[in-house]
Short mmCIF file of C-alpha atoms in Angstrom, two decimals:
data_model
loop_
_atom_site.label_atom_id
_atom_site.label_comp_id
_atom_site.label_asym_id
_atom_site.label_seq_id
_atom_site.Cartn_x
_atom_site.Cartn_y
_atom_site.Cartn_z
CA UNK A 1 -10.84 14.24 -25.17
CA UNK A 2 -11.69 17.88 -25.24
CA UNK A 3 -9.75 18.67 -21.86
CA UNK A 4 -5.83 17.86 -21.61
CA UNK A 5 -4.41 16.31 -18.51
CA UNK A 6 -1.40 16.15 -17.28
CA UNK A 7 0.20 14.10 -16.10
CA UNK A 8 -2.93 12.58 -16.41
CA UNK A 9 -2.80 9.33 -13.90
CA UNK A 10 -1.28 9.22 -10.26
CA UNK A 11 0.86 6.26 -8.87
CA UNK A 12 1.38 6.21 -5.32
CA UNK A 13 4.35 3.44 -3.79
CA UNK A 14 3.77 4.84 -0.12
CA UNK A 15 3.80 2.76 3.32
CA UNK A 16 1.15 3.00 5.70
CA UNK A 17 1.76 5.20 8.94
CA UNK A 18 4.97 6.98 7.61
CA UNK A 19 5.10 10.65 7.79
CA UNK A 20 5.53 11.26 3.87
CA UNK A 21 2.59 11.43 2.36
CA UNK A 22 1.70 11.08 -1.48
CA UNK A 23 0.90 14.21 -3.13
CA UNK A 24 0.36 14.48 -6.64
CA UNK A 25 -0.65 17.60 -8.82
CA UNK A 26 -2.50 17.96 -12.16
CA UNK A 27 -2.33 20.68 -14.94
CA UNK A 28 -6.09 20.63 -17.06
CA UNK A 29 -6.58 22.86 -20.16
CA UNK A 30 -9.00 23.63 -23.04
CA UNK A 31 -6.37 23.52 -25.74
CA UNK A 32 -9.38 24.76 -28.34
CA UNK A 33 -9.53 28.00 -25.95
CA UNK A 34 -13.12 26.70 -25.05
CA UNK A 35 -14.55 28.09 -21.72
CA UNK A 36 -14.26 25.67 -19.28
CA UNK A 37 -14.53 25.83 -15.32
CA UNK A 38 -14.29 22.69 -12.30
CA UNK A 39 -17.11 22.82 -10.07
CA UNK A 40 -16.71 19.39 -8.38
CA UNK A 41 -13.85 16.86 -7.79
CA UNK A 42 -14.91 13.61 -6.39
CA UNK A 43 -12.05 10.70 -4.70
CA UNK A 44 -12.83 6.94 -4.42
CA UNK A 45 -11.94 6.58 -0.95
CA UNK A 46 -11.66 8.65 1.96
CA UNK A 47 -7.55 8.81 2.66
CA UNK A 48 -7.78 10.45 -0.70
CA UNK A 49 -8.25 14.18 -1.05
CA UNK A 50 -8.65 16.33 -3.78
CA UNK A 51 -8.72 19.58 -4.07
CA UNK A 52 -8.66 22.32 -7.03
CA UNK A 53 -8.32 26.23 -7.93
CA UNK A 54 -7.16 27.91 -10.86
CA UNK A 55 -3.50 27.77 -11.60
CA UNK A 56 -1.71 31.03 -10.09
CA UNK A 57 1.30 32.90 -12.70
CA UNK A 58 3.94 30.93 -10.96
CA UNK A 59 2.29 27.38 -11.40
CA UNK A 60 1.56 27.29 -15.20
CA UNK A 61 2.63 24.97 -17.38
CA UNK A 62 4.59 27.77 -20.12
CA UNK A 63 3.61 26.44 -23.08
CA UNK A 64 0.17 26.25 -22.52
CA UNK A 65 -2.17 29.04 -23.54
CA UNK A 66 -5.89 29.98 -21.59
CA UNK A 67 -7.11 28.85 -18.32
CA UNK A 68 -5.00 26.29 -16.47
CA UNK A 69 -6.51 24.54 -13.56
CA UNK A 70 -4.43 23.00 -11.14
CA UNK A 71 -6.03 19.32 -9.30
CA UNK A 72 -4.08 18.06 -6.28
CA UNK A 73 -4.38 14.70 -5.08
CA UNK A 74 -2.43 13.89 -1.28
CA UNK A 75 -2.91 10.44 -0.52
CA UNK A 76 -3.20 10.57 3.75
CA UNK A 77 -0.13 7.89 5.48
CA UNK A 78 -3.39 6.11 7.30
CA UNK A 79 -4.64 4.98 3.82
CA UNK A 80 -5.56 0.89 4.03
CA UNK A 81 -2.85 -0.97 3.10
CA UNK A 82 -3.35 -3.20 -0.55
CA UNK A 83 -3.43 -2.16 -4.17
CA UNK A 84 -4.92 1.07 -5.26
CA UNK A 85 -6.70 1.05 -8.03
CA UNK A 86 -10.09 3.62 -9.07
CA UNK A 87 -10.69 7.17 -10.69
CA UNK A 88 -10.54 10.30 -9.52
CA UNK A 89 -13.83 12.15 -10.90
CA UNK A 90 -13.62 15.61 -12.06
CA UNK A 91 -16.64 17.52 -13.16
CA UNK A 92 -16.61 20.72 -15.48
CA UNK A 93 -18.64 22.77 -17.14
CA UNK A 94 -17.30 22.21 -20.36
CA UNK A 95 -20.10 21.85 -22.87
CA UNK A 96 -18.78 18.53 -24.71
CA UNK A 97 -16.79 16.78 -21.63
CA UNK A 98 -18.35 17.12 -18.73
CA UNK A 99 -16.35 14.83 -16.72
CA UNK A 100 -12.94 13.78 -16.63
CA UNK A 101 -11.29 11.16 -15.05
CA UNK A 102 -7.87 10.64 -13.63
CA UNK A 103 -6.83 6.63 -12.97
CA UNK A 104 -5.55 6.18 -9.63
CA UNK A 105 -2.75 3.13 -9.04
CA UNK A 106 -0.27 1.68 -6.50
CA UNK A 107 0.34 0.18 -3.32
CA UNK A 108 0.40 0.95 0.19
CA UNK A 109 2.51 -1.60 1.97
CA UNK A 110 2.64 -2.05 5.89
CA UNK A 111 5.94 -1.23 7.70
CA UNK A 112 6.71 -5.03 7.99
CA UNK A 113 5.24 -6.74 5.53
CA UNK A 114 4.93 -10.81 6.01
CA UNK A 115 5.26 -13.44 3.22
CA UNK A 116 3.33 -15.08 3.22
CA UNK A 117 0.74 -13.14 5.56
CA UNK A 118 -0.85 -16.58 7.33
CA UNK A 119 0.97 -19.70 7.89
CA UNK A 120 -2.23 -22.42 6.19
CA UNK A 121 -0.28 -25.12 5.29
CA UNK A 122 -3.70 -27.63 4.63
CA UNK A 123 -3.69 -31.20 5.26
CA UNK A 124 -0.07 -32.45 6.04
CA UNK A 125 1.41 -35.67 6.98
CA UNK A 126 3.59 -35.12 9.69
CA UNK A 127 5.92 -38.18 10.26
CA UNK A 128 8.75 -36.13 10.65
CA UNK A 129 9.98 -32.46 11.34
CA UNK A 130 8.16 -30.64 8.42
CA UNK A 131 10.39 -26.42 7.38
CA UNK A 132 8.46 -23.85 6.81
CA UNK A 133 10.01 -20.39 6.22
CA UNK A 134 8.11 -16.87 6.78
CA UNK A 135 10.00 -13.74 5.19
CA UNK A 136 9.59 -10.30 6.75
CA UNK A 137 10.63 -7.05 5.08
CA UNK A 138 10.77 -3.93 6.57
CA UNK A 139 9.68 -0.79 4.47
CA UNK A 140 9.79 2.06 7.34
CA UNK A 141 12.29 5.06 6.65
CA UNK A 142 14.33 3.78 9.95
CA UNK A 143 16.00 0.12 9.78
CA UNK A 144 14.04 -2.19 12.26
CA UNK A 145 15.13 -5.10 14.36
CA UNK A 146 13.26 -8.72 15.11
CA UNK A 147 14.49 -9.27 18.63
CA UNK A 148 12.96 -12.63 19.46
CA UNK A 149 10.19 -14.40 18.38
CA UNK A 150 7.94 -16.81 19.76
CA UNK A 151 4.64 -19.29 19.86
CA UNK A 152 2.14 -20.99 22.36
CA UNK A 153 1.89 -24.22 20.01
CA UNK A 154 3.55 -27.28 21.23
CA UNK A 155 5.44 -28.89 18.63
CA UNK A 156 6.17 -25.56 16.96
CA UNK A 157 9.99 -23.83 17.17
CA UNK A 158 10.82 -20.68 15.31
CA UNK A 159 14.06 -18.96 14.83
CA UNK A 160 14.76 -15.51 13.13
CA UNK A 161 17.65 -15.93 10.42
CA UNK A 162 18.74 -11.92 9.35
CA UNK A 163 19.09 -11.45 5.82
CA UNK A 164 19.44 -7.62 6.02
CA UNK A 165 20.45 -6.20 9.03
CA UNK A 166 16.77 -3.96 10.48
CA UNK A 167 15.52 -4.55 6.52
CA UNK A 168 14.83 -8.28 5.73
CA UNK A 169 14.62 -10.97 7.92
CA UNK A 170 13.56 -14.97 7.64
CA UNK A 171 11.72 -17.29 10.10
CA UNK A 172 12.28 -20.89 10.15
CA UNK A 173 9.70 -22.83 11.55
CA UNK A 174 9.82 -25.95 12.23
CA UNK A 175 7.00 -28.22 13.13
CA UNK A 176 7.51 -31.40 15.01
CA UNK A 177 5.65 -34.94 14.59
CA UNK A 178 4.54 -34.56 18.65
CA UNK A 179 1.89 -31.99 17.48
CA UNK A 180 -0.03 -34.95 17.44
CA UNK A 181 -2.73 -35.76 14.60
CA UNK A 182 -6.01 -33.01 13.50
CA UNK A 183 -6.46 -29.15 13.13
CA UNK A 184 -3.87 -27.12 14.65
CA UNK A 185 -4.24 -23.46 14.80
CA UNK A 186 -1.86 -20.37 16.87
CA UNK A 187 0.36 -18.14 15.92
CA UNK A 188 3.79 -16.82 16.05
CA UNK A 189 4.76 -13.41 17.98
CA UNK A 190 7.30 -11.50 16.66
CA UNK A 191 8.62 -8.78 18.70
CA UNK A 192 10.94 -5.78 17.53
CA UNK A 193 13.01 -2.68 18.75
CA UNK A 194 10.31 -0.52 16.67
CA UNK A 195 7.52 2.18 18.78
CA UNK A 196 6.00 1.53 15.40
CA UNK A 197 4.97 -2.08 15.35
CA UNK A 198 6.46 -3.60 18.71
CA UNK A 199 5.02 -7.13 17.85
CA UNK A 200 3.44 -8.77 14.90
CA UNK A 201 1.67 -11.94 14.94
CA UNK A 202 1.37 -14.53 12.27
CA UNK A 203 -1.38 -16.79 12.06
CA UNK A 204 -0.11 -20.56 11.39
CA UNK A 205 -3.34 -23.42 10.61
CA UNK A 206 -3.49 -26.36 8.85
CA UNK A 207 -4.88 -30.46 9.55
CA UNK A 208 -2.15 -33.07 10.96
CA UNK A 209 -3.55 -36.27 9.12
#
């Protein structure tokens, strides 16, 4: 490439709805010395802004001559929770490279993340009780509490088993032969000591043959 960047990527670990969010600066250079200005940035997705100016005196990397141009990337604490994965498009006027672009990677998780996220547990014979566990970690700043937890299905019992006290926690569920035979579907309500997320629900399905 004719235009250095650096770092050059941005990795974000952040969790959704947190009040730290993900801000990430780059440094681009000529290091021929050939004129080069940014007239556009572009960002994949809308919880991602960028915005650029020419660096000042005091944000210069030193041992880099010419123009320095500063790009800064704050990934917003409402972004979607999942992977992140794109480009960030920069546009110059640089007469060989007239774009450049940064990869973008990561994760947003929720505050409580559920393993697995839905309960489908398929076509089952149920001739007797049948375990199922559901782990729940909690990735807010502030440790976070299941209090209770519990479900409209007959035949279904759930219990909360702490593995870390307000960090990591593990449902047992248990379902019982008197669900009777066919489809099934409900869910399981857990509620916490959290303003954040005061209940969750988890979706359980599956087919009683």
């Amino acid at each position: 490439p004719y235009i250095s960047v650096k770092p050059g990527f941005a990795r974000y670990i952040t969790v959704q709805g947190e009040p730290l969010e993900g801000n990430i600066v780059q440094t681009l250079w000529v290091p021929d010395g050939t004129p080069m200005e940014i007239v556009k940035a572009e960002s994949p997705w809308p919880y991602l802004t960028v915005a650029y100016h020419e660096a000042t005196a005091a944000e210069r990397l030193p041992d880099v001559k010419g123009r320095q141009w500063k790009v800064e990337m704050k990934l917003s604490n409402d972004a979607k929770v999942g992977a992140l994965g794109d480009y960030v498009t920069i546009h110059t006027t640089h007469p060989k490279q007239k774009i450049v672009q940064i990869p973008i990677s990561g994760f947003v998780r929720p505050i409580l993340a559920v393993t697995p996220p839905v309960g489908d547990y398929g076509d089952i014979e149920l001739k007797e009780p049948l375990r199922k566990s559901v782990i729940v970690k909690n990735y807010a700043t502030e440790p976070i509490k299941l209090t209770s937890v519990d479900t409209t299905m007959k035949g279904v019992q759930a219990k909360i088993e702490q593995l870390t006290e307000g960090r990591e926690y593990t449902i047992r569920v248990t379902l019982d032969p008197s669900m009777g035979k066919g489809p099934f579907q409900g869910k399981l309500t857990l509620h916490t000591d959290s303003p954040k997320v005061p209940q969750l629900d988890v979706e359980l399905k599956g087919t009683i043959l």
